[in-house]
Amino acid sequence: MAEGVNIKRLAQELNISIATVSKALNDSYEISLKTKNRVWTLAKELNYTPNPAASNLRSHKTKTIAVVIPCVANNFFSLSIKGIEEIARQYGYHVLIYQTHENIKMEIEFTNSLLSGRVDGILTSVSSSEHNSEYYKTLVKKVPLVFFDRVYEDLEAVKITTDDYDIAFEATEHLIKCGCKRIAYLYGLENLPAGKARFNAYQDALKAHNIALDDELVIRYHEDEDVNFESVKQLLKAVKPDALFSSIEEFIIPSYLACKELNLNVPSAVKILSFSNMDTAKILNPSLTTITQPAFEIGREAAKCLFKILNKKELEERSIVLKSILIKRESTNI
Amino acid sequence: MAEGVNIKRLAQELNISIATVSKALNDSYEISLKTKNRVWTLAKELNYTPNPAASNLRSHKTKTIAVVIPCVANNFFSLSIKGIEEIARQYGYHVLIYQTHENIKMEIEFTNSLLSGRVDGILTSVSSSEHNSEYYKTLVKKVPLVFFDRVYEDLEAVKITTDDYDIAFEATEHLIKCGCKRIAYLYGLENLPAGKARFNAYQDALKAHNIALDDELVIRYHEDEDVNFESVKQLLKAVKPDALFSSIEEFIIPSYLACKELNLNVPSAVKILSFSNMDTAKILNPSLTTITQPAFEIGREAAKCLFKILNKKELEERSIVLKSILIKRESTNI
DNA sequence: TTTAATTACGTAAACGTTTTCGGATTAATT
DNA sequence: AATTAATCCGAAAACGTTTACGTAATTAAA
C-alpha cells in the first residue's frame, strides 16, 4: 500500500481517466467537487505521493531551490540557511545546498549544473576570491536568481544586502568616541561591495573626525588562519594600534589570541570591534563589541523575493537593504 | 546553443539513433570509441547537459541525497554537512538539507516526502525530543539510510557515532583528578543513546572514584535558553558544585554567564568542561576545556557509507565509532 | 425551441531519458 | 565454407506525470 501506487492506479480503482485524477489532485476547476473528493480520499487511503521526476519532466517545475554559498560552517551563512529553509518549507519547496569554499570555479561549476532544470531558482552569496561578472550577467537571464549579502554591484539583479557603510561608519565613530586614535582595520571581502563599503566607511569616518589615514594600520585577510594570526600579532607589535576594527568574523580568534600572547589588555590597551554573528561574542572575555547582521532575516527576505519571482508576483524593490546592529560590549569599554 | 539541446538533437546532428547517443554518453561498452568521441565532442560543443528529471524518471536514480538534521546553525551539524558535501561532490551527488528543529513530526513529514523517489538515500541525525522507532524500523527497509551521531539504539541500521561513553568517562576522571568532588552534570540528549552514554559514563566514573552520586547536581536541558541560564544559576547558588560537566554545547553560554553574574571564578571556584565544536572555545576566558567530536569526519564517514550502500559495495561494519578528543584548557586548570 | 455557453470528463501527445531486444556487420573458430 | 562469436547500433517501449484539445451533457440565453 505504498509502492507502485501512481495516478494510473488511482484512475483504475475509481474507474475514471488518468487526466481526471491528475486534474483533481491539482485541484483544477475542470473537475467537480464530488470526483475531487473521491480522488483525494483514495489518494490518502493508498498513501499516494506524486512522482517528482515525472511531474518535473512534464511541467518544468521542480519545487526545489538551490543555495550556493561559500561555506555552511559559518555563523552568518548557517543562520541564513535557517531563514531560507523556513520560507521554503512554507511554500513546500526543497532546498539544495552547495558550498563553493570561496572558489569561483566551483561556484560556476555548481551553478551550471543547476541550469538543466534541476531547480526552479537560486539563492547565492558569491565567493570573495575572484569576480566573474560576465558569467552572472548571462546567468541572471537564464534562471530566477537572488543575491544575498555578497553581491556583484554592477549587476542588475535582485539583491538583499545590509547597510554595511552606515553601520561601519557608526562603528568607527564609536571607537573614536572611545578615544581611539590609531584604529587598525582588518580588511576582508576586498573584492566585494560589502567589503569595500565597510572599508570606505572606516576611512570616511576617520576623515570626518580629522584622523589621518595610515596604510600601516590596514591588514588584509588571508585564507590561512596562521598567517592572519601572525599579521595581527605583527600589527600589534610594530604599529601599535589602540583599536582593531575587524570587517569579518574570521579575524576574531587571531585577534584575541594575539592580544593574549602579547599581554595586551583588552580594552584598556587595545579595543576590539568586529562584524560577527558568533553567539559566543557575549561570553568572550572581554565580551566582544560586534556589528551583527540580521543573517536569519536576510535568508528569509532573499527566499521571499525568490518565491515572489517564481510566482510571477511583482517585486516592490529589486534591492532590499536590511539594518545591522552595533552591540556595544566590554571590548570597547573606555 | 544551450536551450533545447537534448539527446534527440545530438542524434539528429550526428545522424545516429537516440539510443546510441544515450549509450555513448553513459560510456556503454556497446558503443565504439569512435562514435563515443563523436558524441562527446558534439555534446561539449553544444553544451549539452542531461535533463535530470527525465533521467531520474526512467532510471530511478536521482543523484541526490538528503540530510535530515535538527538544525544547521549548530557547529556540530554545520561541520558535518561540510563533510557530507565534500564526499557527495566526489560522487557527483547533490545534497538536500532539511531541518527538523528537534520536532519529530517535521522529521517524519520531511522524511516521508523524500520517499517518492526524490532522493537515492538519506543521512540523518534524529531529533532529541521524542522517539518513534516504529517509524524508522519500517523506513530503513524502504530507503538507503545512514544514521550519524544521533541514532536509535534498538535499530539495526548503519550508524556512525562517537565514543561518547569513553570520552565522557575520561573527561569526568579529568575533573576528578583536578580535585573536583561535586561535579554537576548538565544533561542533554536524554532520550538518545549518546546522551545516556555520556551520563552513564559520568556516573560510573564517579562511582569508580568512590564519589557519591547526587541528583541535586544534575540539571536538564530546556529548549528555552533563559530557563537554562536560570537553572544553571540556581544550581551554582544552591548546590554549590565545584565543576560543571556539560554534555551539550548549548549549556556553555548560560554557564559562563551565570558564573560571571555570581562572581564565581573559573576555574578556581568552579571548573567547566563541555562537549563542543565551538571554534571560539580557545578564546573564551578562561579558555574552555572541551570534548570535541570529529564532526567533519563523521559527516564524511556517514556519506561514504551511504555511497557504499548505493553502489552495492559490501560494508565492512554496520556501525562505525569515531574517537572524540578531550582538549584540556584553562577552564579546568588546577 | 433553438442556440450558445458552461460544466465535467476523456483521449492522446508530450516531457527527455534509459533499456530491452533484436539485427546487421565483421571477425574468429571449426 | 559453415558456424559461432563478438562488436556495434537502432527501434520502440517504457518511466509517471501534465495539458491541449475534443466532446457529451447540462444549463442559460435567445
mmCIF file with all atom_site columns, N, CA and C in Angstrom, chain A residues 18-56:
data_model
loop_
_atom_site.group_PDB
_atom_site.id
_atom_site.type_symbol
_atom_site.label_atom_id
_atom_site.label_alt_id
_atom_site.label_comp_id
_atom_site.label_asym_id
_atom_site.label_entity_id
_atom_site.label_seq_id
_atom_site.pdbx_PDB_ins_code
_atom_site.Cartn_x
_atom_site.Cartn_y
_atom_site.Cartn_z
_atom_site.occupancy
_atom_site.B_iso_or_equiv
_atom_site.pdbx_formal_charge
_atom_site.auth_seq_id
_atom_site.auth_comp_id
_atom_site.auth_asym_id
_atom_site.auth_atom_id
_atom_site.pdbx_PDB_model_num
ATOM 1   N N  . ILE A 1 18 ? -7.050  8.949  -16.274 1.00 0.00 ? 18 ILE A N  1
ATOM 2   C CA . ILE A 1 18 ? -5.829  9.465  -15.670 1.00 0.00 ? 18 ILE A CA 1
ATOM 3   C C  . ILE A 1 18 ? -5.852  10.986 -15.602 1.00 0.00 ? 18 ILE A C  1
ATOM 4   N N  . ALA A 1 19 ? -6.320  11.576 -16.683 1.00 0.00 ? 19 ALA A N  1
ATOM 5   C CA . ALA A 1 19 ? -6.340  13.040 -16.738 1.00 0.00 ? 19 ALA A CA 1
ATOM 6   C C  . ALA A 1 19 ? -7.189  13.612 -15.615 1.00 0.00 ? 19 ALA A C  1
ATOM 7   N N  . THR A 1 20 ? -8.330  12.997 -15.413 1.00 0.00 ? 20 THR A N  1
ATOM 8   C CA . THR A 1 20 ? -9.226  13.482 -14.365 1.00 0.00 ? 20 THR A CA 1
ATOM 9   C C  . THR A 1 20 ? -8.554  13.407 -12.997 1.00 0.00 ? 20 THR A C  1
ATOM 10  N N  . VAL A 1 21 ? -7.876  12.295 -12.767 1.00 0.00 ? 21 VAL A N  1
ATOM 11  C CA . VAL A 1 21 ? -7.191  12.151 -11.486 1.00 0.00 ? 21 VAL A CA 1
ATOM 12  C C  . VAL A 1 21 ? -6.150  13.243 -11.318 1.00 0.00 ? 21 VAL A C  1
ATOM 13  N N  . SER A 1 22 ? -5.362  13.416 -12.350 1.00 0.00 ? 22 SER A N  1
ATOM 14  C CA . SER A 1 22 ? -4.314  14.431 -12.277 1.00 0.00 ? 22 SER A CA 1
ATOM 15  C C  . SER A 1 22 ? -4.896  15.800 -11.981 1.00 0.00 ? 22 SER A C  1
ATOM 16  N N  . LYS A 1 23 ? -5.934  16.135 -12.712 1.00 0.00 ? 23 LYS A N  1
ATOM 17  C CA . LYS A 1 23 ? -6.554  17.442 -12.506 1.00 0.00 ? 23 LYS A CA 1
ATOM 18  C C  . LYS A 1 23 ? -7.168  17.562 -11.124 1.00 0.00 ? 23 LYS A C  1
ATOM 19  N N  . ALA A 1 24 ? -7.781  16.490 -10.686 1.00 0.00 ? 24 ALA A N  1
ATOM 20  C CA . ALA A 1 24 ? -8.392  16.511 -9.352  1.00 0.00 ? 24 ALA A CA 1
ATOM 21  C C  . ALA A 1 24 ? -7.318  16.746 -8.294  1.00 0.00 ? 24 ALA A C  1
ATOM 22  N N  . LEU A 1 25 ? -6.211  16.038 -8.441  1.00 0.00 ? 25 LEU A N  1
ATOM 23  C CA . LEU A 1 25 ? -5.133  16.186 -7.459  1.00 0.00 ? 25 LEU A CA 1
ATOM 24  C C  . LEU A 1 25 ? -4.598  17.618 -7.453  1.00 0.00 ? 25 LEU A C  1
ATOM 25  N N  . ASN A 1 26 ? -4.610  18.235 -8.621  1.00 0.00 ? 26 ASN A N  1
ATOM 26  C CA . ASN A 1 26 ? -4.129  19.614 -8.695  1.00 0.00 ? 26 ASN A CA 1
ATOM 27  C C  . ASN A 1 26 ? -5.254  20.628 -8.483  1.00 0.00 ? 26 ASN A C  1
ATOM 28  N N  . ASP A 1 27 ? -6.371  20.131 -8.022  1.00 0.00 ? 27 ASP A N  1
ATOM 29  C CA . ASP A 1 27 ? -7.496  20.997 -7.667  1.00 0.00 ? 27 ASP A CA 1
ATOM 30  C C  . ASP A 1 27 ? -7.920  21.882 -8.844  1.00 0.00 ? 27 ASP A C  1
ATOM 31  N N  . SER A 1 28 ? -8.003  21.261 -10.008 1.00 0.00 ? 28 SER A N  1
ATOM 32  C CA . SER A 1 28 ? -8.376  22.024 -11.193 1.00 0.00 ? 28 SER A CA 1
ATOM 33  C C  . SER A 1 28 ? -9.860  22.377 -11.196 1.00 0.00 ? 28 SER A C  1
ATOM 34  N N  . TYR A 1 29 ? -10.173 23.505 -11.768 1.00 0.00 ? 29 TYR A N  1
ATOM 35  C CA . TYR A 1 29 ? -11.567 23.943 -11.847 1.00 0.00 ? 29 TYR A CA 1
ATOM 36  C C  . TYR A 1 29 ? -12.389 23.060 -12.769 1.00 0.00 ? 29 TYR A C  1
ATOM 37  N N  . GLU A 1 30 ? -11.707 22.285 -13.570 1.00 0.00 ? 30 GLU A N  1
ATOM 38  C CA . GLU A 1 30 ? -12.417 21.451 -14.530 1.00 0.00 ? 30 GLU A CA 1
ATOM 39  C C  . GLU A 1 30 ? -13.109 20.251 -13.895 1.00 0.00 ? 30 GLU A C  1
ATOM 40  N N  . ILE A 1 31 ? -12.740 19.995 -12.647 1.00 0.00 ? 31 ILE A N  1
ATOM 41  C CA . ILE A 1 31 ? -13.260 18.784 -12.013 1.00 0.00 ? 31 ILE A CA 1
ATOM 42  C C  . ILE A 1 31 ? -14.280 19.123 -10.930 1.00 0.00 ? 31 ILE A C  1
ATOM 43  N N  . SER A 1 32 ? -15.338 18.326 -10.870 1.00 0.00 ? 32 SER A N  1
ATOM 44  C CA . SER A 1 32 ? -16.390 18.580 -9.874  1.00 0.00 ? 32 SER A CA 1
ATOM 45  C C  . SER A 1 32 ? -15.884 18.240 -8.473  1.00 0.00 ? 32 SER A C  1
ATOM 46  N N  . LEU A 1 33 ? -16.481 18.885 -7.523  1.00 0.00 ? 33 LEU A N  1
ATOM 47  C CA . LEU A 1 33 ? -16.062 18.663 -6.149  1.00 0.00 ? 33 LEU A CA 1
ATOM 48  C C  . LEU A 1 33 ? -16.252 17.205 -5.752  1.00 0.00 ? 33 LEU A C  1
ATOM 49  N N  . LYS A 1 34 ? -17.292 16.630 -6.312  1.00 0.00 ? 34 LYS A N  1
ATOM 50  C CA . LYS A 1 34 ? -17.621 15.249 -5.979  1.00 0.00 ? 34 LYS A CA 1
ATOM 51  C C  . LYS A 1 34 ? -16.469 14.305 -6.344  1.00 0.00 ? 34 LYS A C  1
ATOM 52  N N  . THR A 1 35 ? -16.035 14.387 -7.593  1.00 0.00 ? 35 THR A N  1
ATOM 53  C CA . THR A 1 35 ? -14.945 13.496 -8.003  1.00 0.00 ? 35 THR A CA 1
ATOM 54  C C  . THR A 1 35 ? -13.633 13.875 -7.333  1.00 0.00 ? 35 THR A C  1
ATOM 55  N N  . LYS A 1 36 ? -13.452 15.157 -7.138  1.00 0.00 ? 36 LYS A N  1
ATOM 56  C CA . LYS A 1 36 ? -12.245 15.575 -6.414  1.00 0.00 ? 36 LYS A CA 1
ATOM 57  C C  . LYS A 1 36 ? -12.163 14.844 -5.080  1.00 0.00 ? 36 LYS A C  1
ATOM 58  N N  . ASN A 1 37 ? -13.269 14.862 -4.367  1.00 0.00 ? 37 ASN A N  1
ATOM 59  C CA . ASN A 1 37 ? -13.267 14.219 -3.057  1.00 0.00 ? 37 ASN A CA 1
ATOM 60  C C  . ASN A 1 37 ? -12.995 12.723 -3.162  1.00 0.00 ? 37 ASN A C  1
ATOM 61  N N  . ARG A 1 38 ? -13.582 12.110 -4.164  1.00 0.00 ? 38 ARG A N  1
ATOM 62  C CA . ARG A 1 38 ? -13.326 10.676 -4.347  1.00 0.00 ? 38 ARG A CA 1
ATOM 63  C C  . ARG A 1 38 ? -11.833 10.430 -4.550  1.00 0.00 ? 38 ARG A C  1
ATOM 64  N N  . VAL A 1 39 ? -11.247 11.263 -5.394  1.00 0.00 ? 39 VAL A N  1
ATOM 65  C CA . VAL A 1 39 ? -9.819  11.109 -5.679  1.00 0.00 ? 39 VAL A CA 1
ATOM 66  C C  . VAL A 1 39 ? -8.987  11.361 -4.429  1.00 0.00 ? 39 VAL A C  1
ATOM 67  N N  . TRP A 1 40 ? -9.289  12.456 -3.758  1.00 0.00 ? 40 TRP A N  1
ATOM 68  C CA . TRP A 1 40 ? -8.483  12.820 -2.589  1.00 0.00 ? 40 TRP A CA 1
ATOM 69  C C  . TRP A 1 40 ? -8.517  11.748 -1.506  1.00 0.00 ? 40 TRP A C  1
ATOM 70  N N  . THR A 1 41 ? -9.712  11.235 -1.281  1.00 0.00 ? 41 THR A N  1
ATOM 71  C CA . THR A 1 41 ? -9.796  10.237 -0.208  1.00 0.00 ? 41 THR A CA 1
ATOM 72  C C  . THR A 1 41 ? -9.057  8.955  -0.579  1.00 0.00 ? 41 THR A C  1
ATOM 73  N N  . LEU A 1 42 ? -9.218  8.533  -1.814  1.00 0.00 ? 42 LEU A N  1
ATOM 74  C CA . LEU A 1 42 ? -8.499  7.326  -2.218  1.00 0.00 ? 42 LEU A CA 1
ATOM 75  C C  . LEU A 1 42 ? -6.988  7.552  -2.190  1.00 0.00 ? 42 LEU A C  1
ATOM 76  N N  . ALA A 1 43 ? -6.592  8.722  -2.641  1.00 0.00 ? 43 ALA A N  1
ATOM 77  C CA . ALA A 1 43 ? -5.159  9.039  -2.645  1.00 0.00 ? 43 ALA A CA 1
ATOM 78  C C  . ALA A 1 43 ? -4.596  8.949  -1.236  1.00 0.00 ? 43 ALA A C  1
ATOM 79  N N  . LYS A 1 44 ? -5.332  9.496  -0.312  1.00 0.00 ? 44 LYS A N  1
ATOM 80  C CA . LYS A 1 44 ? -4.879  9.446  1.086   1.00 0.00 ? 44 LYS A CA 1
ATOM 81  C C  . LYS A 1 44 ? -4.869  8.002  1.580   1.00 0.00 ? 44 LYS A C  1
ATOM 82  N N  . GLU A 1 45 ? -5.928  7.284  1.215   1.00 0.00 ? 45 GLU A N  1
ATOM 83  C CA . GLU A 1 45 ? -6.070  5.909  1.664   1.00 0.00 ? 45 GLU A CA 1
ATOM 84  C C  . GLU A 1 45 ? -4.910  5.042  1.170   1.00 0.00 ? 45 GLU A C  1
ATOM 85  N N  . LEU A 1 46 ? -4.560  5.207  -0.073  1.00 0.00 ? 46 LEU A N  1
ATOM 86  C CA . LEU A 1 46 ? -3.484  4.398  -0.644  1.00 0.00 ? 46 LEU A CA 1
ATOM 87  C C  . LEU A 1 46 ? -2.113  5.026  -0.411  1.00 0.00 ? 46 LEU A C  1
ATOM 88  N N  . ASN A 1 47 ? -2.129  6.137  0.274   1.00 0.00 ? 47 ASN A N  1
ATOM 89  C CA . ASN A 1 47 ? -0.882  6.809  0.594   1.00 0.00 ? 47 ASN A CA 1
ATOM 90  C C  . ASN A 1 47 ? -0.122  7.196  -0.674  1.00 0.00 ? 47 ASN A C  1
ATOM 91  N N  . TYR A 1 48 ? -0.860  7.758  -1.587  1.00 0.00 ? 48 TYR A N  1
ATOM 92  C CA . TYR A 1 48 ? -0.263  8.160  -2.860  1.00 0.00 ? 48 TYR A CA 1
ATOM 93  C C  . TYR A 1 48 ? 0.617   9.398  -2.701  1.00 0.00 ? 48 TYR A C  1
ATOM 94  N N  . THR A 1 49 ? 1.789   9.338  -3.284  1.00 0.00 ? 49 THR A N  1
ATOM 95  C CA . THR A 1 49 ? 2.632   10.541 -3.371  1.00 0.00 ? 49 THR A CA 1
ATOM 96  C C  . THR A 1 49 ? 3.090   10.675 -4.813  1.00 0.00 ? 49 THR A C  1
ATOM 97  N N  . PRO A 1 50 ? 2.934   11.852 -5.368  1.00 0.00 ? 50 PRO A N  1
ATOM 98  C CA . PRO A 1 50 ? 3.280   12.033 -6.771  1.00 0.00 ? 50 PRO A CA 1
ATOM 99  C C  . PRO A 1 50 ? 4.769   11.821 -7.005  1.00 0.00 ? 50 PRO A C  1
ATOM 100 N N  . ASN A 1 51 ? 5.094   11.355 -8.160  1.00 0.00 ? 51 ASN A N  1
ATOM 101 C CA . ASN A 1 51 ? 6.491   11.162 -8.541  1.00 0.00 ? 51 ASN A CA 1
ATOM 102 C C  . ASN A 1 51 ? 7.063   12.496 -9.009  1.00 0.00 ? 51 ASN A C  1
ATOM 103 N N  . PRO A 1 52 ? 8.003   13.027 -8.244  1.00 0.00 ? 52 PRO A N  1
ATOM 104 C CA . PRO A 1 52 ? 8.512   14.363 -8.573  1.00 0.00 ? 52 PRO A CA 1
ATOM 105 C C  . PRO A 1 52 ? 9.204   14.417 -9.928  1.00 0.00 ? 52 PRO A C  1
ATOM 106 N N  . ALA A 1 53 ? 9.866   13.348 -10.293 1.00 0.00 ? 53 ALA A N  1
ATOM 107 C CA . ALA A 1 53 ? 10.596  13.365 -11.561 1.00 0.00 ? 53 ALA A CA 1
ATOM 108 C C  . ALA A 1 53 ? 9.631   13.481 -12.734 1.00 0.00 ? 53 ALA A C  1
ATOM 109 N N  . ALA A 1 54 ? 8.593   12.694 -12.700 1.00 0.00 ? 54 ALA A N  1
ATOM 110 C CA . ALA A 1 54 ? 7.619   12.727 -13.785 1.00 0.00 ? 54 ALA A CA 1
ATOM 111 C C  . ALA A 1 54 ? 6.963   14.101 -13.858 1.00 0.00 ? 54 ALA A C  1
ATOM 112 N N  . SER A 1 55 ? 6.585   14.562 -12.701 1.00 0.00 ? 55 SER A N  1
ATOM 113 C CA . SER A 1 55 ? 5.937   15.865 -12.636 1.00 0.00 ? 55 SER A CA 1
ATOM 114 C C  . SER A 1 55 ? 6.846   16.968 -13.164 1.00 0.00 ? 55 SER A C  1
ATOM 115 N N  . ASN A 1 56 ? 8.072   16.912 -12.737 1.00 0.00 ? 56 ASN A N  1
ATOM 116 C CA . ASN A 1 56 ? 9.056   17.894 -13.164 1.00 0.00 ? 56 ASN A CA 1
ATOM 117 C C  . ASN A 1 56 ? 9.307   17.815 -14.665 1.00 0.00 ? 56 ASN A C  1
#
